[in-house]
Coordinates of C-alpha atoms and ligand atoms in Angstrom, one line a residue:
M1 CA -24.5 13.8 20.2
S2 CA -28.1 14.4 18.8
E3 CA -30.2 11.3 18.3
T4 CA -30.6 10.1 14.6
E5 CA -33.0 7.5 13.4
T6 CA -31.0 4.5 12.2
R7 CA -32.5 2.6 9.2
I8 CA -31.4 -0.9 8.4
V9 CA -31.6 -1.9 4.7
Q10 CA -31.1 -5.4 3.4
A11 CA -28.5 -6.0 0.7
N12 CA -29.5 -9.3 -0.7
D13 CA -29.6 -9.9 -4.4
E14 CA -33.0 -8.2 -5.1
E15 CA -32.5 -5.3 -2.8
M16 CA -28.8 -4.7 -3.6
K17 CA -29.3 -1.9 -6.1
E18 CA -31.5 0.1 -3.8
A19 CA -29.1 -0.4 -0.8
V20 CA -26.1 0.7 -3.0
R21 CA -28.0 3.8 -4.2
E22 CA -29.1 4.8 -0.7
A23 CA -25.7 4.3 0.8
C24 CA -24.0 6.3 -1.9
G25 CA -26.5 9.1 -1.7
L26 CA -25.7 9.5 2.0
L27 CA -21.9 9.1 1.6
R28 CA -22.0 11.8 -1.2
S29 CA -23.8 14.2 1.2
G30 CA -21.0 13.7 3.8
E31 CA -22.9 11.3 6.0
V32 CA -21.4 8.2 7.7
V33 CA -23.0 4.8 7.2
A34 CA -22.3 1.3 8.4
L35 CA -21.4 -1.2 5.7
P36 CA -20.7 -4.9 5.7
T37 CA -17.2 -6.2 4.7
E38 CA -16.0 -9.8 4.7
T39 CA -14.1 -9.1 8.0
V40 CA -16.2 -7.0 10.3
Y41 CA -18.8 -4.2 9.6
G42 CA -17.2 -0.8 8.9
L43 CA -18.3 2.7 9.6
A44 CA -17.8 4.3 6.2
A45 CA -17.2 7.9 5.1
D46 CA -15.9 9.3 1.8
A47 CA -12.2 9.4 2.4
F48 CA -11.7 12.6 0.4
N49 CA -14.3 14.5 2.5
P50 CA -12.5 15.7 5.7
D51 CA -15.8 16.7 7.4
A52 CA -17.2 13.2 6.9
V53 CA -14.0 11.6 8.1
A54 CA -14.1 13.8 11.2
R55 CA -17.7 12.5 11.8
V56 CA -16.3 8.9 11.9
F57 CA -14.1 9.8 14.8
E58 CA -16.9 11.6 16.5
V59 CA -19.5 8.8 16.1
K60 CA -17.0 6.1 17.3
E61 CA -15.7 8.4 20.1
R62 CA -12.3 7.4 18.6
P63 CA -9.2 9.5 19.5
T64 CA -8.0 11.3 16.3
F65 CA -4.5 9.9 16.8
D66 CA -5.8 6.4 15.7
P67 CA -5.7 6.3 11.9
L68 CA -8.4 4.8 9.7
I69 CA -8.2 2.1 7.0
V70 CA -8.9 3.3 3.4
H71 CA -10.8 1.0 1.0
I72 CA -10.6 1.2 -2.7
G73 CA -13.1 -0.1 -5.2
S74 CA -10.7 -1.2 -7.9
W75 CA -6.9 -1.7 -8.2
P76 CA -6.1 1.5 -10.2
D77 CA -7.6 3.5 -7.4
L78 CA -4.6 2.5 -5.2
K79 CA -2.6 5.3 -6.9
K80 CA -5.2 7.9 -5.8
V81 CA -4.7 7.2 -2.1
A82 CA -1.1 5.9 -1.9
V83 CA 2.3 6.1 -3.5
V84 CA 3.9 2.8 -4.4
P85 CA 7.7 3.1 -4.1
D86 CA 9.7 1.5 -6.9
D87 CA 11.6 -0.8 -4.6
I88 CA 8.4 -2.6 -3.3
E89 CA 6.3 -2.3 -6.5
E90 CA 6.9 -5.9 -7.4
A91 CA 5.9 -7.2 -3.9
V92 CA 2.8 -5.0 -3.8
G93 CA 1.8 -6.4 -7.2
Q94 CA 2.3 -10.0 -5.9
V95 CA 0.4 -9.7 -2.7
T96 CA -2.4 -7.7 -4.1
S97 CA -2.9 -10.1 -7.0
E98 CA -2.9 -13.0 -4.6
F99 CA -5.0 -11.5 -1.7
W100 CA -7.2 -8.7 -3.1
P101 CA -10.0 -8.2 -3.0
G102 CA -9.7 -9.6 0.5
P103 CA -8.6 -9.2 4.2
L104 CA -5.1 -7.8 3.7
T105 CA -4.3 -4.2 4.4
L106 CA -1.0 -2.6 3.2
V107 CA 0.7 0.4 4.9
L108 CA 2.1 2.5 2.1
P109 CA 3.3 6.1 1.7
K110 CA 0.2 8.4 1.6
H111 CA -0.9 10.3 -1.5
P112 CA -0.7 14.0 -0.8
D113 CA -4.3 14.6 -1.8
L114 CA -5.7 12.3 0.8
P115 CA -6.9 14.4 3.8
D116 CA -4.4 14.2 6.7
L117 CA -7.1 13.3 9.2
V118 CA -7.6 9.9 7.6
T119 CA -4.1 8.9 8.6
S120 CA -4.1 11.0 11.8
G121 CA -1.3 13.1 10.3
L122 CA 1.0 10.1 9.5
P123 CA 2.9 10.0 6.3
K124 CA 1.6 6.5 5.6
V125 CA -1.9 5.2 4.8
A126 CA -3.4 1.7 5.5
V127 CA -5.3 0.6 2.4
R128 CA -7.2 -2.5 1.2
Q129 CA -9.8 -3.7 -1.2
S130 CA -12.7 -5.4 0.5
G131 CA -13.8 -8.8 -0.6
S132 CA -17.4 -8.1 0.2
K133 CA -19.6 -7.8 -2.9
V134 CA -21.9 -5.2 -1.3
F135 CA -19.0 -3.1 0.0
R136 CA -17.2 -3.2 -3.4
A137 CA -20.4 -2.3 -5.3
I138 CA -20.8 0.8 -3.0
N139 CA -17.1 1.6 -3.3
K140 CA -17.3 1.5 -7.1
E141 CA -20.6 3.4 -7.5
L142 CA -19.3 6.1 -5.1
G143 CA -16.2 6.5 -7.3
S144 CA -14.2 7.5 -4.3
A145 CA -12.1 5.8 -1.6
I146 CA -13.9 4.9 1.6
A147 CA -12.4 5.4 5.0
A148 CA -13.9 2.8 7.3
P149 CA -12.8 1.6 10.8
S150 CA -14.8 -1.1 12.4
A151 CA -18.3 0.0 13.2
N152 CA -18.0 -0.2 17.0
R153 CA -17.6 2.4 19.7
F154 CA -13.9 2.9 20.5
G155 CA -12.3 0.0 22.4
R156 CA -15.3 -2.2 22.1
I157 CA -16.1 -5.5 20.4
S158 CA -16.0 -5.3 16.5
P159 CA -19.5 -6.0 15.0
T160 CA -19.9 -9.0 12.7
S161 CA -23.6 -8.5 12.0
A162 CA -26.0 -5.6 11.4
A163 CA -27.7 -6.3 14.7
A164 CA -24.3 -5.9 16.5
V165 CA -23.8 -2.6 14.7
E166 CA -27.2 -1.4 15.8
K167 CA -26.3 -2.1 19.4
E168 CA -23.0 -0.2 19.0
L169 CA -24.1 2.8 16.9
G170 CA -27.9 2.8 16.7
G171 CA -29.2 6.3 17.1
R172 CA -25.9 7.8 15.9
I173 CA -25.9 7.0 12.2
P174 CA -28.7 7.2 9.5
L175 CA -28.1 3.8 7.8
I176 CA -26.8 0.3 8.3
V177 CA -26.6 -1.8 5.2
D178 CA -27.3 -5.4 6.2
G179 CA -25.1 -7.8 4.2
G180 CA -25.6 -10.8 6.6
A181 CA -22.9 -12.2 8.9
C182 CA -19.3 -11.5 8.0
R183 CA -17.6 -14.5 6.6
E184 CA -14.1 -13.9 8.1
G185 CA -15.2 -12.4 11.5
L186 CA -11.7 -10.9 12.3
E187 CA -10.3 -7.6 11.1
S188 CA -7.9 -7.6 8.2
T189 CA -4.2 -8.5 8.5
I190 CA -2.1 -5.4 8.3
I191 CA 1.4 -5.4 6.9
E192 CA 4.1 -2.9 5.8
I193 CA 6.5 -4.0 3.1
L194 CA 10.2 -3.2 3.6
P195 CA 12.5 -3.9 0.7
R196 CA 15.7 -6.0 0.9
E197 CA 18.4 -6.0 -1.7
G198 CA 18.4 -9.3 -3.6
K199 CA 16.1 -11.0 -1.2
K200 CA 12.4 -11.4 -0.5
P201 CA 11.1 -8.3 1.3
I202 CA 10.3 -8.1 5.0
F203 CA 6.6 -8.0 5.8
K204 CA 6.3 -6.1 9.1
L205 CA 3.1 -7.5 10.7
H206 CA 1.1 -4.6 12.3
R207 CA -1.9 -6.7 13.0
A208 CA -2.5 -10.5 12.7
G209 CA -5.7 -11.4 10.8
P210 CA -7.3 -13.8 8.4
I211 CA -4.3 -13.7 6.0
T212 CA -1.9 -15.7 8.1
K213 CA 1.9 -15.8 8.3
E214 CA 1.8 -19.1 6.6
M215 CA -0.1 -17.6 3.6
L216 CA 2.3 -14.6 3.4
Q217 CA 5.6 -16.5 3.6
K218 CA 5.7 -17.3 -0.1
F219 CA 6.1 -13.6 -0.9
G220 CA 8.1 -12.2 2.0
K221 CA 9.7 -12.7 5.4
V222 CA 7.0 -12.0 8.0
E223 CA 8.3 -10.3 11.1
K224 CA 6.1 -9.6 14.1
V225 CA 6.5 -6.2 15.6
K226 CA 7.6 -6.8 19.2
E227 CA 5.0 -5.6 21.6
K228 CA 4.0 -6.3 25.2
V229 CA 0.3 -6.1 25.9
G230 CA -0.3 -3.5 28.5
E231 CA 2.5 -1.2 27.3
A232 CA 2.4 1.8 24.9
P233 CA 1.2 0.9 21.4
H234 CA 3.9 -0.1 19.0
A235 CA 2.0 1.1 16.0
P236 CA -0.6 3.9 15.9
G237 CA -3.9 2.6 16.9
Q238 CA -2.7 -0.8 18.1
L239 CA -3.7 0.0 21.6
A240 CA -3.4 -2.9 24.0
S241 CA -6.9 -2.7 25.4
H242 CA -9.2 -3.3 22.5
Y243 CA -12.1 -5.5 21.3
A244 CA -13.1 -5.5 25.0
P245 CA -16.4 -6.7 26.5
R246 CA -17.7 -4.7 29.4
T247 CA -17.5 -7.8 31.6
P248 CA -13.9 -8.5 32.7
L249 CA -12.3 -11.2 30.5
T250 CA -9.4 -13.4 31.7
L251 CA -7.4 -15.5 29.2
L252 CA -6.6 -18.6 31.4
A253 CA -3.4 -20.0 30.2
K254 CA -3.6 -23.2 32.3
P255 CA -6.7 -24.7 33.8
E256 CA -5.0 -25.2 37.2
D257 CA -4.6 -21.4 37.5
F258 CA -8.3 -21.0 38.0
Q259 CA -9.2 -19.7 41.5
P260 CA -12.9 -18.9 41.6
E261 CA -14.1 -16.4 44.1
E262 CA -17.0 -17.4 46.4
G263 CA -20.4 -16.1 45.1
K264 CA -19.0 -14.8 41.7
R265 CA -20.7 -15.9 38.5
Y266 CA -18.4 -17.1 35.7
G267 CA -18.9 -17.7 32.0
L268 CA -16.6 -19.9 29.9
M269 CA -15.5 -19.2 26.4
S270 CA -14.6 -22.7 25.4
Y271 CA -13.0 -23.8 22.1
R272 CA -15.1 -26.9 21.4
G273 CA -17.7 -26.8 24.2
G274 CA -19.1 -30.3 24.9
D275 CA -19.8 -32.2 28.1
S276 CA -16.3 -32.5 29.3
G277 CA -12.8 -31.2 28.8
P278 CA -10.0 -29.6 30.9
Y279 CA -11.8 -26.2 31.0
V280 CA -15.4 -27.4 30.9
D281 CA -14.8 -29.6 33.9
L282 CA -13.1 -26.9 36.0
H283 CA -16.2 -25.3 37.5
E284 CA -20.0 -25.1 37.6
W285 CA -20.1 -22.4 34.9
D286 CA -23.1 -20.2 34.8
V287 CA -22.8 -20.3 31.0
V288 CA -20.6 -22.0 28.5
E289 CA -20.3 -20.7 24.9
A290 CA -18.2 -22.6 22.3
L291 CA -16.2 -20.9 19.5
S292 CA -16.3 -24.0 17.3
P293 CA -18.9 -26.4 18.8
G294 CA -17.8 -30.0 18.6
S295 CA -15.2 -30.0 15.9
G296 CA -12.7 -27.3 17.1
K297 CA -11.9 -25.6 13.8
L298 CA -9.9 -22.4 13.9
A299 CA -11.8 -20.8 10.9
E300 CA -15.1 -21.3 12.6
A301 CA -13.7 -20.0 15.9
A302 CA -12.5 -16.8 14.0
V303 CA -15.9 -16.2 12.5
R304 CA -17.7 -16.7 15.8
L305 CA -15.2 -15.0 18.2
F306 CA -16.8 -11.5 18.4
F307 CA -20.3 -12.9 18.3
V308 CA -19.6 -15.3 21.2
M309 CA -17.7 -12.5 23.1
R310 CA -20.9 -10.3 22.8
Q311 CA -23.1 -13.2 24.0
L312 CA -21.0 -13.8 27.1
D313 CA -20.9 -10.1 27.7
E314 CA -24.7 -10.0 27.7
A315 CA -25.1 -13.1 29.8
G316 CA -24.9 -11.2 33.1
V317 CA -21.8 -13.0 34.6
D318 CA -19.2 -11.3 36.7
E319 CA -16.2 -12.6 34.7
I320 CA -15.6 -14.3 31.4
I321 CA -12.9 -17.0 31.4
A322 CA -11.4 -17.7 28.0
E323 CA -9.7 -20.9 27.0
P324 CA -6.5 -20.4 25.0
L325 CA -6.2 -21.8 21.4
S326 CA -3.1 -23.1 19.6
E327 CA -1.2 -20.3 18.0
T328 CA -0.9 -21.5 14.5
G329 CA -2.6 -20.2 11.4
L330 CA -5.7 -18.2 12.3
G331 CA -5.0 -19.1 16.0
V332 CA -2.5 -16.3 16.0
A333 CA -5.1 -13.6 15.2
I334 CA -7.7 -15.1 17.5
M335 CA -5.2 -15.2 20.5
D336 CA -4.2 -11.6 19.7
R337 CA -7.8 -10.4 20.0
L338 CA -8.3 -12.5 23.2
R339 CA -5.1 -11.0 24.8
R340 CA -6.3 -7.4 24.0
A341 CA -9.8 -8.1 25.3
S342 CA -8.3 -9.4 28.5
V343 CA -6.2 -6.3 29.3
K344 CA -7.6 -4.6 32.4
E345 CA -7.7 -0.8 32.1
Ligands
TXA401 O1 -10.9 -5.6 8.4 C1 -10.7 -4.4 8.7 O2 -9.5 -3.9 8.5 C2 -11.8 -3.5 9.1 C3 -12.8 -3.4 8.0 C4 -13.9 -2.4 8.3 O3 -12.2 -3.0 6.8 N1 -11.3 -2.2 9.6 C5 -10.7 -2.0 10.7 O4 -10.4 -0.7 11.0 O5 -10.3 -3.0 11.4 P1 -10.0 -0.2 12.5 O6 -10.0 1.2 12.4 O7 -10.8 -0.8 13.5 O8 -8.5 -0.6 12.6 C6 -7.6 0.3 11.9 C7 -6.2 0.0 12.4 C8 -5.7 1.1 13.3 O9 -6.1 1.0 14.6 C9 -4.2 1.0 13.1 O10 -3.8 0.0 14.0 C10 -4.0 0.5 11.7 O11 -5.3 0.1 11.3 N2 -3.6 1.6 10.9 C11 -4.3 2.5 10.2 N3 -3.6 3.3 9.5 C12 -2.3 3.0 9.8 C13 -1.0 3.6 9.4 N4 -0.9 4.6 8.6 N5 0.1 3.0 9.9 C14 0.0 1.9 10.7 N6 -1.2 1.3 11.1 C15 -2.3 1.9 10.7
MG402 MG1 -11.4 -1.6 15.2

């Protein structure tokens, strides 16, 4: 891949117009650019330009069997990228009016005009409307849907800041729009809606995320797709080993299972950190990073997860030990990412 100079432009209030103009200019000419969303940074391309979409796969080194998420600027654009079947129209209306713009992705039958490469040849498309002001402004100004996977190299940690994108893709893309730190920090929840006669629909959960099971239950029956980490993916793209640091990461279910090897350097990913606790007290850690320092709040842990994973990855330890979190609410999505990060290839 030839080296490109990567510019970073700020998208705060004063510089927003300029950033939007610059990003749209590049997207219109078939380039790919990194944009902030409320979940993680995305590597964006005009979804209706197959060459630009192909470039996304190339820049990320992503296998083309792993489909991309399509982002729309406004609700009516949904019909340009997807077909909403009559039997789930009501449910689609309910969840989109509740959670859009926001971190909920729907898997729907694909519109025939959308290039096949976006969905890796699948008959269905994953679509959402981002809750980021900057992203939506670019989406609307472009007047086209945006295909955007997370802006990391394939299988690596998702970026939640412009600096993290630069580490992942610097030299490969012409522009990173800096919208600050992502407020959710975890990729969107992905569901597929299956109709049921006379009952609330089934929401097949393809990926746990910021919109939790508890939040979705009002509208449908959430069913997790059964999957064993380490086995073949249940859904396209949901590969077991994902979000992975270069340093081996072990999710340590019980403190008593820890058997440190002589001479090896260990870093702890702690939930609350602090001076003591069952995991903090286990070992003379080379480094301890806390997901939610002091208070132990799941929302804060979600926002900081990928940032902390990167910090520990860069700390020069031989192994990262991660403390498990309770699997309720956002804890489900956080534990999903930790399990995937801990799969050894
Ligand atoms: O929060 C997010 O969703 C972020 C931001 C940038 O919007 N995007 C993101 O994209 O996480 P990515 O490419 O890292 O994850 C996309 C995943 C695929 O790996 C796959 O699991 C699922 O979305 N997906 C995409 N199209 C699908 C389809 N047609 N059927 C089932 N799953 C699909
Ligand atoms: Mg990703």
